[in-house]
Amino acid sequence: MTEWFQGTLGYGFGWFAATLILILMIALPLMLAVAMIIYADRKIWAAMALRRGPNVVGPFGLLQSFADGLKVFLKETVIPSAANRGLFLLAPIITFTLALIGWAVIPFGPGMVLANINVGLLYILAVSSLSVYGVIIAGWASASKYPFYSALRAAAQMVSYEVSVGFVLIGVILWAGTFNLSGIIEAQRSHVWIINGFGFNPLLFPMSIIFFISALAETARAPFDLTEAESELVAGFQTEYSSMSFALFWLGEYGNVLLMCGLNAVLFWGGWLPPIDWAPLYAVPGIIWFFAKILIFFFIFSWVKATVPRFRYDQLMRLGWKIFLPISLLWVFLVSGYLLLTKEQCPADRRVLAAVTNEQQADRYMPSCRSGMLNLGRGAAGAIS
Amino acid sequence: MIPTFAFYLFATIVVASGVMTIASRNPVHSVLWLILAFFNSAGLMLIVGAEFIAMLLVIVYVGAVAVLFLFVVMMLDVDFAALRAGFARYLPFGTLLALVLLTEIVFAVAAWNASGVATAAKAAPVNQNVPNIEALGTVLYTRYLYIFEGAGLVLLVAMIGAIVLTHRTRRDVRPQNVSLQNQRRPKDAVRMVDQPVGEGVKL
């Protein structure tokens, strides 16, 4: 599509138009999906509590989210007089925008990705670490004590879990050898015998669990929803918000949840690959597999929300710093040690080395490559001597 | 055209938010402007093709350091009248510091250009097919391995030092011991008593 637009509208403008259309193609269905996922969340939660859940608006209550959206849209936006106006209105916008832009690098199917950048995973990490600003700014700008407590909690919680998420991701990156999300998915093809997915690897399975729990903490979902713990903080950082500014927080929160579900699927369970590397399964389009995996993870998110009681704040900190951090650090050693023993000795491509050093110095810089795994255009005998 | 436009956009915002960082009255606003400056300098890095550095800048500075910074500044109760009063007094010293920094930057750039390092760096072939994470990693873990590890050790020492300096063991509190709590079973805590009528329970 980009080529077609560039052919008709010229290079720069064509690229711009095509990208804009692609962004809309992701963002609009995402908004619809968020509306339906809020409904699904409420239904799953209700079913687990032996209730009916929303069942009045539309068939089976399917239109409930849209009715809620309309209601919220028609309400008056109340800005507290003590609040810092600009920042107060900026906070929900930041949350909502950051929930959307993470999707730019998620591959929905083979080649179906908006920005196929080679630092995709770092981009996701950057976006998810930024999303805490929405909460902090909202809490501070409200000029009210409960939102402020919530902002402090959010800041500490996010920083604690980011560290272990980073270490978990290092394991995945080491195994895949790339930061590109499509590359990570491709690396999972037939990872364990004929099964696709890093999660089926016994060495990486514990990491997938830690990542899932950290994803719950990152998105501030139950049991880690201390930023909006209603028994202590009214509604946390959302206390002073009303109307669309409140709705943007909700949309952003669920957009983040879906993003984290998608990330779980991409990093550990093969993304758009079918679970088993068997030809007939590829007849189903990759995007269907990907959506199915997202939905499975979303179900688990709701399941956890319905069954696990909320953590106390010190327990949350203990879990992050005293349990996840040492385990994931240990696992970085285990995974890199295992790969050092089994994978080829010099993962660096020889053109990489040639680009940054010259041939004569190469074996001085990379002693482990001297034994001929990497011969920079010389004979193997020359490399050994 | 798009890269040029993006460069001027990012550069303008970096400079403007840098000015706002020192000009704004509220310290929290200052930190937020600083964060905007970090974010846009990451954009500038992206334009010169250093995508890895750009992402690291966002993750480390914007995502972690600035969050903690904001965390501390938000809780401070700063008296601005007192802060502003010192402004004129420190102005000469501040100007001197700024001038020294400016001169140093000018000298560094001039020396870099004059000594031929710049021309050599520009003339060095850059392989476009190599992602800069790979290129950076290859140099960092081979040529500069000891320096890199040394830097890591310095950070480790700093971290341990900070913990040692701030951590104090309090004897008068009873911290929660989670593993002990988890090991506790009903038979450790519950005793079934067949209580005869008219007698007290022996505890």
Coordinates of C-alpha atoms in Angstrom, one line a residue:
Chain A
M1 CA 0.0 0.0 0.0
T2 CA 2.8 2.4 0.9
E3 CA 4.4 1.8 -2.6
W4 CA 1.1 2.5 -4.3
F5 CA 0.6 5.8 -2.4
Q6 CA 4.2 6.8 -3.0
G7 CA 3.7 6.1 -6.7
T8 CA 0.6 8.3 -6.9
L9 CA 1.4 11.1 -4.4
G10 CA 5.2 11.3 -4.4
Y11 CA 7.7 9.7 -2.0
G12 CA 7.4 11.8 1.1
F13 CA 3.7 12.6 1.1
G14 CA 2.7 9.1 -0.1
W15 CA 4.6 7.6 2.8
F16 CA 2.8 10.1 5.1
A17 CA -0.7 9.3 3.7
A18 CA -0.1 5.5 3.8
T19 CA 1.2 5.6 7.4
L20 CA -1.8 7.7 8.5
I21 CA -4.2 5.1 7.0
L22 CA -2.3 2.2 8.6
I23 CA -2.4 3.9 12.0
L24 CA -6.1 4.4 11.7
M25 CA -6.4 0.7 10.6
I26 CA -4.8 -0.2 13.9
A27 CA -6.2 2.4 16.2
L28 CA -9.9 2.2 15.3
P29 CA -10.3 -1.6 15.6
L30 CA -8.3 -1.3 18.8
M31 CA -10.8 1.2 20.3
L32 CA -13.6 -1.2 19.3
A33 CA -11.7 -4.1 20.8
V34 CA -11.2 -2.1 24.0
A35 CA -15.0 -1.5 24.3
M36 CA -15.7 -5.1 23.8
I37 CA -12.9 -6.2 26.1
I38 CA -14.3 -4.1 28.9
Y39 CA -17.6 -5.9 28.4
A40 CA -15.8 -9.2 28.4
D41 CA -14.0 -8.3 31.6
R42 CA -17.2 -7.5 33.3
K43 CA -18.9 -10.7 32.0
I44 CA -16.0 -13.0 33.0
W45 CA -15.8 -11.3 36.4
A46 CA -19.6 -11.7 36.9
A47 CA -19.6 -15.3 35.8
M48 CA -16.9 -16.1 38.4
A49 CA -18.9 -14.4 41.1
L50 CA -22.0 -16.2 40.0
R51 CA -23.7 -13.0 38.8
R52 CA -25.1 -12.2 35.4
G53 CA -23.0 -9.1 34.6
P54 CA -24.2 -6.5 32.1
N55 CA -27.2 -7.9 30.2
V56 CA -29.6 -5.1 29.6
V57 CA -28.2 -2.9 26.7
G58 CA -28.4 -4.8 23.4
P59 CA -28.4 -8.6 23.0
F60 CA -26.6 -10.2 26.0
G61 CA -25.7 -6.6 27.1
L62 CA -23.2 -6.4 24.2
L63 CA -23.7 -2.7 23.8
Q64 CA -23.1 -1.9 27.4
S65 CA -19.7 -0.3 26.8
F66 CA -21.1 2.0 24.1
A67 CA -23.9 3.0 26.4
D68 CA -21.4 3.8 29.2
G69 CA -19.2 5.7 26.7
L70 CA -22.2 7.8 25.5
K71 CA -23.2 8.5 29.1
V72 CA -19.7 9.6 30.1
F73 CA -19.4 11.7 27.0
L74 CA -22.5 13.7 27.8
K75 CA -21.4 14.4 31.4
E76 CA -19.9 17.7 32.5
T77 CA -16.1 17.8 32.8
V78 CA -15.4 19.0 36.4
I79 CA -12.0 20.5 37.1
P80 CA -11.3 21.0 40.8
S81 CA -10.5 24.7 41.5
A82 CA -7.3 23.8 43.3
A83 CA -6.1 21.6 40.4
N84 CA -3.3 22.5 38.1
R85 CA -5.5 22.9 35.0
G86 CA -3.1 22.2 32.1
L87 CA -1.5 19.2 33.7
F88 CA -4.8 17.9 35.0
L89 CA -6.1 17.7 31.4
L90 CA -2.8 16.5 30.0
A91 CA -2.6 13.4 32.2
P92 CA -5.5 11.4 30.7
I93 CA -4.3 12.4 27.2
I94 CA -0.8 11.0 28.0
T95 CA -2.2 7.8 29.3
F96 CA -4.4 7.3 26.3
T97 CA -1.8 8.2 23.7
L98 CA 0.9 5.9 25.3
A99 CA -1.6 3.0 25.3
L100 CA -2.1 3.5 21.6
I101 CA 1.5 4.1 20.4
G102 CA 2.8 0.9 21.8
W103 CA 0.9 -1.0 19.1
A104 CA 3.0 0.5 16.4
V105 CA 5.6 -2.2 16.6
I106 CA 3.4 -5.2 17.4
P107 CA 3.4 -7.6 14.4
F108 CA -0.2 -8.9 13.8
G109 CA 0.8 -11.4 11.2
P110 CA 3.6 -12.1 8.8
G111 CA 4.7 -8.7 7.6
M112 CA 1.6 -7.0 9.2
V113 CA 3.4 -4.5 11.3
L114 CA 3.3 -0.7 11.1
A115 CA 6.9 0.0 12.1
N116 CA 9.2 -2.9 11.6
I117 CA 12.0 -1.3 13.6
N118 CA 15.0 -3.2 14.9
V119 CA 14.7 -1.9 18.4
G120 CA 11.0 -2.9 18.7
L121 CA 11.3 -4.5 22.1
L122 CA 13.1 -1.5 23.5
Y123 CA 10.5 0.7 22.0
I124 CA 7.8 -1.2 23.9
L125 CA 9.8 -1.0 27.1
A126 CA 10.2 2.7 26.6
V127 CA 6.5 3.3 26.0
S128 CA 5.5 1.1 29.0
S129 CA 7.9 3.0 31.2
L130 CA 6.5 6.3 30.1
S131 CA 2.9 5.3 30.8
V132 CA 3.5 5.9 34.5
Y133 CA 3.6 9.6 33.8
G134 CA -0.1 9.7 33.1
V135 CA -0.8 8.4 36.6
I136 CA 1.9 10.6 38.4
I137 CA 0.8 13.8 36.7
A138 CA -2.9 13.0 37.3
G139 CA -2.2 12.4 41.0
W140 CA -0.1 15.5 41.4
A141 CA -2.3 17.9 39.3
S142 CA -5.5 16.9 41.2
A143 CA -4.2 18.7 44.3
S144 CA -5.9 16.1 46.5
K145 CA -4.4 13.7 48.9
Y146 CA -5.7 10.4 47.7
P147 CA -4.7 10.9 44.1
F148 CA -1.3 12.0 45.4
Y149 CA -0.8 8.8 47.4
S150 CA -1.8 6.9 44.3
A151 CA 0.8 8.7 42.2
L152 CA 3.5 7.9 44.7
R153 CA 2.5 4.3 44.7
A154 CA 2.4 4.1 40.9
A155 CA 5.9 5.6 40.6
A156 CA 7.4 3.1 43.1
Q157 CA 5.5 0.2 41.7
M158 CA 6.4 0.9 38.1
V159 CA 10.1 1.3 38.8
S160 CA 10.3 -1.9 40.8
Y161 CA 8.7 -4.1 38.2
E162 CA 10.5 -2.6 35.2
V163 CA 13.8 -4.0 36.5
S164 CA 12.7 -7.6 36.5
V165 CA 10.8 -7.2 33.2
G166 CA 14.1 -6.0 31.7
F167 CA 16.0 -9.0 32.9
V168 CA 13.2 -11.4 31.7
L169 CA 13.4 -9.7 28.3
I170 CA 17.2 -10.2 28.2
G171 CA 16.6 -14.0 28.3
V172 CA 14.3 -13.8 25.3
I173 CA 16.6 -11.4 23.4
L174 CA 19.6 -13.6 24.0
W175 CA 17.7 -16.6 22.6
A176 CA 16.2 -14.8 19.6
G177 CA 19.3 -12.8 18.8
T178 CA 17.3 -9.7 17.9
F179 CA 15.2 -6.9 19.3
N180 CA 12.8 -6.9 16.4
L181 CA 9.5 -8.4 17.4
S182 CA 8.9 -10.1 14.1
G183 CA 12.4 -11.6 14.4
I184 CA 11.6 -12.8 17.9
I185 CA 8.5 -14.5 16.6
E186 CA 10.4 -16.1 13.7
A187 CA 13.0 -17.4 16.2
Q188 CA 10.3 -19.3 18.0
R189 CA 9.4 -21.4 15.0
S190 CA 10.0 -25.1 15.9
H191 CA 11.7 -23.9 19.1
V192 CA 11.1 -27.1 21.0
W193 CA 11.0 -30.0 18.6
I194 CA 8.0 -29.0 16.5
I195 CA 6.3 -26.7 19.0
N196 CA 6.4 -23.0 18.4
G197 CA 7.1 -20.7 21.3
F198 CA 9.8 -19.9 23.9
G199 CA 7.3 -20.6 26.6
F200 CA 7.5 -24.3 25.9
N201 CA 11.2 -24.2 26.6
P202 CA 11.7 -25.5 30.2
L203 CA 14.5 -22.9 30.7
L204 CA 12.3 -20.0 29.6
F205 CA 9.0 -21.1 31.0
P206 CA 9.6 -19.7 34.5
M207 CA 10.5 -16.4 32.8
S208 CA 7.2 -16.4 31.0
I209 CA 5.4 -16.7 34.4
I210 CA 7.4 -13.8 35.9
F211 CA 6.7 -11.7 32.8
F212 CA 3.0 -12.4 33.1
I213 CA 2.9 -11.4 36.8
S214 CA 5.0 -8.3 36.1
A215 CA 2.7 -7.4 33.2
L216 CA -0.2 -7.5 35.8
A217 CA 1.9 -5.1 38.0
E218 CA 2.9 -2.9 35.1
T219 CA -0.7 -2.4 34.0
A220 CA -1.8 -2.0 37.6
R221 CA -4.4 -4.7 37.3
A222 CA -5.7 -6.7 40.2
P223 CA -4.0 -8.0 42.4
F224 CA -1.6 -5.2 42.0
D225 CA -4.1 -2.4 41.5
L226 CA -2.9 -0.4 44.5
T227 CA -2.9 2.8 42.6
E228 CA -6.7 2.7 42.6
A229 CA -7.3 0.6 45.7
E230 CA -10.9 1.7 46.4
S231 CA -10.8 0.5 50.0
E232 CA -8.0 2.9 50.8
L233 CA -7.7 5.6 48.2
V234 CA -11.3 6.2 47.0
A235 CA -10.5 5.7 43.3
G236 CA -6.8 6.6 43.4
F237 CA -5.5 8.9 40.7
Q238 CA -8.9 9.0 39.0
T239 CA -10.7 10.4 42.0
E240 CA -11.1 13.9 40.8
Y241 CA -11.7 13.0 37.1
S242 CA -15.1 13.0 35.4
S243 CA -16.5 12.7 32.0
M244 CA -14.2 12.1 29.0
S245 CA -11.0 12.7 31.0
F246 CA -12.1 9.7 33.2
A247 CA -13.1 7.7 30.1
L248 CA -9.6 8.3 28.5
F249 CA -8.0 6.7 31.6
W250 CA -10.3 3.7 31.2
L251 CA -9.6 3.3 27.5
G252 CA -5.9 3.8 28.1
E253 CA -5.9 1.2 30.9
Y254 CA -7.6 -1.5 28.9
G255 CA -5.5 -0.6 25.8
N256 CA -2.4 -1.2 28.0
V257 CA -3.8 -4.5 29.2
L258 CA -4.4 -5.6 25.6
L259 CA -0.9 -4.5 24.7
M260 CA 0.6 -6.5 27.6
C261 CA -1.5 -9.6 26.5
G262 CA -0.2 -9.2 23.0
L263 CA 3.4 -8.9 24.3
N264 CA 3.0 -12.1 26.3
A265 CA 1.9 -13.8 23.2
V266 CA 4.7 -12.3 21.0
L267 CA 7.5 -12.9 23.4
F268 CA 6.8 -16.4 24.8
W269 CA 4.0 -18.1 22.9
G270 CA 4.8 -17.6 19.3
G271 CA 2.8 -14.5 18.4
W272 CA 1.1 -15.2 15.1
L273 CA 2.6 -18.6 14.7
P274 CA 0.3 -21.6 15.4
P275 CA 1.3 -23.5 18.5
I276 CA 2.6 -26.5 16.5
D277 CA 4.7 -26.2 13.4
W278 CA 2.4 -28.4 11.3
A279 CA 1.5 -27.4 7.8
P280 CA -2.4 -27.6 8.0
L281 CA -2.3 -25.2 11.0
Y282 CA -0.8 -22.5 8.8
A283 CA -4.0 -22.5 6.8
V284 CA -5.5 -20.4 9.6
P285 CA -4.3 -16.8 9.1
G286 CA -1.6 -15.7 11.5
I287 CA -3.7 -12.8 12.8
I288 CA -6.3 -15.2 14.0
W289 CA -3.7 -17.1 16.0
F290 CA -2.4 -13.9 17.4
F291 CA -5.9 -12.6 18.5
A292 CA -6.7 -16.0 20.0
K293 CA -3.6 -15.8 22.1
I294 CA -4.4 -12.3 23.2
L295 CA -7.9 -13.3 24.2
I296 CA -6.5 -16.3 26.2
F297 CA -4.2 -14.0 28.1
F298 CA -7.0 -11.5 28.6
F299 CA -9.1 -14.3 30.1
I300 CA -6.3 -15.1 32.5
F301 CA -6.0 -11.4 33.4
S302 CA -9.7 -11.4 34.2
W303 CA -9.5 -14.7 36.0
V304 CA -6.7 -13.3 38.2
K305 CA -8.8 -10.2 38.9
A306 CA -11.8 -12.2 39.9
T307 CA -10.0 -14.6 42.2
V308 CA -6.8 -13.1 43.8
P309 CA -7.1 -10.7 46.6
R310 CA -5.3 -7.4 46.4
F311 CA -1.7 -7.3 47.6
R312 CA -0.6 -5.2 50.5
Y313 CA 1.9 -2.5 49.4
D314 CA 4.9 -3.9 51.2
Q315 CA 4.1 -7.4 49.8
L316 CA 4.1 -5.9 46.3
M317 CA 7.5 -4.4 46.9
R318 CA 8.8 -7.6 48.4
L319 CA 7.6 -9.6 45.5
G320 CA 9.3 -7.2 43.0
W321 CA 12.6 -6.6 44.7
K322 CA 13.2 -9.7 46.8
I323 CA 11.8 -12.5 44.7
F324 CA 11.5 -11.5 41.0
L325 CA 14.7 -9.5 40.8
P326 CA 17.0 -12.2 42.2
I327 CA 15.3 -15.0 40.2
S328 CA 15.3 -13.1 36.9
L329 CA 19.0 -12.1 37.5
L330 CA 19.9 -15.7 38.1
W331 CA 18.0 -16.7 35.0
V332 CA 20.0 -14.3 32.9
F333 CA 23.1 -16.1 34.0
L334 CA 21.5 -19.5 33.4
V335 CA 20.2 -18.6 29.9
S336 CA 23.3 -16.9 28.8
G337 CA 25.4 -19.7 30.2
Y338 CA 23.3 -22.3 28.4
L339 CA 23.5 -20.4 25.2
L340 CA 27.3 -19.9 25.6
L341 CA 27.7 -23.7 25.8
T342 CA 25.3 -24.6 23.0
K343 CA 25.0 -21.8 20.5
E344 CA 27.7 -20.9 18.1
Q345 CA 30.6 -19.2 19.8
C346 CA 30.5 -15.9 17.9
P347 CA 27.0 -14.6 17.4
A348 CA 28.4 -11.5 15.8
D349 CA 28.1 -11.6 12.0
R350 CA 31.5 -11.2 10.4
R351 CA 30.4 -8.1 8.5
V352 CA 29.6 -6.6 11.9
L353 CA 33.0 -7.1 13.2
A354 CA 34.5 -6.0 9.9
A355 CA 32.5 -2.8 10.1
V356 CA 33.8 -1.8 13.5
T357 CA 37.3 -3.2 13.6
N358 CA 39.7 -4.3 11.0
E359 CA 40.7 -7.8 10.3
Q360 CA 44.1 -7.9 11.9
Q361 CA 42.7 -6.6 15.2
A362 CA 39.7 -8.9 15.1
D363 CA 41.1 -11.8 17.0
R364 CA 42.7 -9.5 19.6
Y365 CA 39.2 -8.0 20.2
M366 CA 37.3 -11.3 20.2
P367 CA 39.6 -13.9 21.7
S368 CA 36.9 -16.6 21.7
C369 CA 36.4 -16.3 18.0
R370 CA 40.0 -17.2 17.3
S371 CA 39.3 -20.9 16.9
G372 CA 37.8 -20.4 13.4
M373 CA 34.2 -19.9 14.2
L374 CA 34.6 -16.5 12.7
N375 CA 37.1 -16.3 9.9
L376 CA 37.3 -12.9 8.6
G377 CA 38.1 -13.8 5.0
R378 CA 41.2 -15.7 6.1
G379 CA 41.8 -19.4 6.0
A380 CA 40.9 -21.4 9.2
A381 CA 44.6 -22.3 9.5
G382 CA 45.6 -18.7 9.6
A383 CA 43.0 -18.0 12.2
I384 CA 44.4 -20.7 14.5
S385 CA 48.0 -19.5 14.1
Chain B
M1 CA 12.2 17.2 3.9
I2 CA 10.7 15.2 6.7
P3 CA 14.0 14.6 8.6
T4 CA 14.8 18.3 8.3
F5 CA 11.4 19.3 9.6
A6 CA 11.7 16.7 12.4
F7 CA 15.1 18.0 13.3
Y8 CA 14.0 21.6 13.7
L9 CA 10.9 20.5 15.6
F10 CA 12.9 18.4 18.1
A11 CA 15.7 20.9 18.4
T12 CA 13.3 23.8 19.0
I13 CA 11.4 21.8 21.7
V14 CA 14.6 20.7 23.4
V15 CA 15.9 24.3 23.6
A16 CA 12.5 25.7 24.6
S17 CA 11.9 23.1 27.3
G18 CA 15.4 23.6 28.6
V19 CA 14.7 27.3 29.0
M20 CA 11.4 26.5 30.7
T21 CA 13.1 24.1 33.0
I22 CA 15.0 26.9 34.7
A23 CA 12.3 29.6 34.1
S24 CA 9.2 27.9 35.4
R25 CA 8.1 28.8 38.9
N26 CA 7.0 25.4 40.1
P27 CA 9.6 22.7 40.6
V28 CA 7.3 20.0 39.4
H29 CA 6.8 21.9 36.2
S30 CA 10.5 22.2 35.9
V31 CA 11.0 18.5 36.1
L32 CA 8.2 17.9 33.6
W33 CA 9.9 20.3 31.2
L34 CA 13.2 18.5 31.8
I35 CA 11.5 15.2 30.9
L36 CA 10.2 16.8 27.7
A37 CA 13.8 17.9 26.9
F38 CA 15.1 14.3 27.5
F39 CA 12.3 12.9 25.3
N40 CA 13.0 15.3 22.4
S41 CA 16.7 14.7 22.6
A42 CA 15.9 11.0 22.2
G43 CA 14.1 12.1 19.0
L44 CA 17.3 13.9 17.9
M45 CA 19.3 10.7 18.4
L46 CA 16.8 8.8 16.3
I47 CA 17.3 11.2 13.4
V48 CA 21.1 10.7 13.4
G49 CA 20.4 6.9 13.3
A50 CA 21.4 6.1 16.9
E51 CA 18.1 4.3 17.6
F52 CA 19.6 2.2 20.4
I53 CA 20.9 5.2 22.3
A54 CA 17.6 7.0 21.7
M55 CA 15.6 4.1 23.3
L56 CA 18.0 3.8 26.2
L57 CA 17.7 7.5 26.8
V58 CA 13.9 7.2 27.0
I59 CA 14.0 4.0 29.2
V60 CA 16.7 5.0 31.6
Y61 CA 16.4 8.8 31.9
V62 CA 12.7 9.4 31.2
G63 CA 11.4 6.1 32.4
A64 CA 13.4 5.6 35.6
V65 CA 15.6 8.4 36.7
A66 CA 13.1 11.2 36.0
V67 CA 10.3 9.2 37.7
L68 CA 12.3 9.0 40.9
F69 CA 13.3 12.6 40.5
L70 CA 9.7 13.7 40.1
F71 CA 8.8 11.4 43.0
V72 CA 11.2 13.4 45.3
V73 CA 10.4 16.8 43.9
M74 CA 6.6 16.3 44.2
M75 CA 7.0 15.6 48.0
L76 CA 9.2 18.6 48.6
D77 CA 7.6 21.7 50.0
V78 CA 9.8 24.4 48.5
D79 CA 9.5 28.0 49.4
F80 CA 9.9 29.9 46.2
A81 CA 10.3 33.4 47.6
A82 CA 13.4 32.2 49.4
L83 CA 14.8 30.5 46.3
R84 CA 14.2 33.6 44.1
A85 CA 15.8 35.9 46.7
G86 CA 19.1 34.2 46.0
F87 CA 18.8 34.6 42.3
A88 CA 20.6 38.0 42.0
R89 CA 23.3 36.9 44.4
Y90 CA 24.3 33.8 42.5
L91 CA 23.9 35.5 39.1
P92 CA 27.6 36.4 38.6
F93 CA 28.8 33.0 39.6
G94 CA 26.2 31.3 37.4
T95 CA 27.2 33.4 34.4
L96 CA 30.8 32.6 35.0
L97 CA 30.1 28.9 35.1
A98 CA 28.0 29.1 32.0
L99 CA 30.8 31.0 30.2
V100 CA 33.4 28.4 31.2
L101 CA 31.2 25.6 29.9
L102 CA 30.5 27.4 26.7
T103 CA 34.2 28.0 26.1
E104 CA 35.0 24.4 26.8
I105 CA 32.4 23.2 24.3
V106 CA 33.7 25.5 21.7
F107 CA 37.3 24.4 22.3
A108 CA 36.3 20.8 22.3
V109 CA 34.5 21.0 19.0
A110 CA 37.3 23.1 17.4
A111 CA 39.9 20.6 18.6
W112 CA 37.9 17.7 17.3
N113 CA 37.6 19.4 13.9
A114 CA 41.1 20.6 13.7
S115 CA 42.9 17.4 14.8
G116 CA 41.4 15.5 12.0
V117 CA 39.4 13.1 14.3
A118 CA 36.2 14.4 12.8
T119 CA 37.3 13.9 9.2
A120 CA 38.5 10.4 10.1
A121 CA 35.2 9.5 11.8
K122 CA 33.2 10.9 8.9
A123 CA 35.3 9.0 6.4
A124 CA 35.1 5.7 8.2
P125 CA 32.8 3.3 6.4
V126 CA 29.5 2.7 8.1
N127 CA 27.8 -0.5 7.2
Q128 CA 24.1 0.4 6.9
N129 CA 23.1 -3.2 7.2
V130 CA 24.4 -3.5 10.7
P131 CA 22.0 -2.5 13.4
N132 CA 23.7 -0.2 15.8
I133 CA 23.0 -2.5 18.8
E134 CA 25.2 -5.1 17.2
A135 CA 27.8 -2.6 16.2
L136 CA 27.9 -1.1 19.7
G137 CA 27.9 -4.5 21.4
T138 CA 30.7 -5.8 19.2
V139 CA 32.9 -2.8 20.2
L140 CA 31.8 -2.6 23.8
Y141 CA 32.4 -6.2 24.7
T142 CA 35.7 -6.6 22.8
R143 CA 37.7 -3.5 22.4
Y144 CA 36.5 -1.7 25.5
L145 CA 35.6 -4.8 27.5
Y146 CA 37.7 -3.9 30.6
I147 CA 36.6 -0.3 30.6
F148 CA 33.0 -1.3 30.2
E149 CA 33.3 -3.8 33.1
G150 CA 35.1 -1.2 35.1
A151 CA 32.3 1.2 34.6
G152 CA 29.8 -1.5 35.7
L153 CA 31.9 -2.1 38.9
V154 CA 32.0 1.6 39.7
L155 CA 28.2 1.7 39.5
L156 CA 27.9 -1.4 41.7
V157 CA 30.2 0.2 44.3
A158 CA 28.1 3.3 44.2
M159 CA 24.9 1.3 44.6
I160 CA 26.2 -0.7 47.5
G161 CA 27.6 2.5 49.1
A162 CA 24.2 4.2 48.9
I163 CA 22.5 1.2 50.5
V164 CA 25.1 0.9 53.3
L165 CA 24.9 4.7 54.0
T166 CA 21.1 4.8 54.2
H167 CA 20.1 1.4 55.5
R168 CA 19.7 1.2 59.3
T169 CA 18.7 -1.9 61.1
R170 CA 16.0 -1.2 63.6
R171 CA 15.9 -3.5 66.6
D172 CA 12.6 -2.4 68.0
V173 CA 10.4 -3.5 65.1
R174 CA 9.2 -7.0 64.2
P175 CA 9.5 -7.4 60.5
Q176 CA 7.2 -9.8 58.7
N177 CA 8.9 -13.2 58.0
V178 CA 7.0 -14.5 55.0
S179 CA 8.6 -17.9 54.8
L180 CA 7.9 -18.6 58.5
Q181 CA 4.3 -17.6 58.0
N182 CA 4.0 -19.8 55.0
Q183 CA 5.5 -22.7 56.9
R184 CA 3.0 -22.4 59.7
R185 CA 0.4 -25.2 59.5
P186 CA -2.9 -25.7 61.4
K187 CA -1.4 -28.2 63.8
D188 CA 1.1 -25.6 65.0
A189 CA -1.7 -23.1 65.8
V190 CA -4.9 -25.0 66.5
R191 CA -5.5 -27.3 69.4
M192 CA -8.7 -29.3 69.7
V193 CA -9.9 -29.4 73.3
D194 CA -12.6 -31.6 74.6
Q195 CA -13.7 -29.2 77.4
P196 CA -15.5 -30.6 80.4
V197 CA -18.2 -28.4 81.8
G198 CA -17.4 -26.1 84.7
E199 CA -13.6 -25.9 84.2
G200 CA -11.4 -23.3 82.7
V201 CA -9.3 -24.0 79.6
K202 CA -5.7 -24.7 80.3
L203 CA -3.7 -22.5 77.9

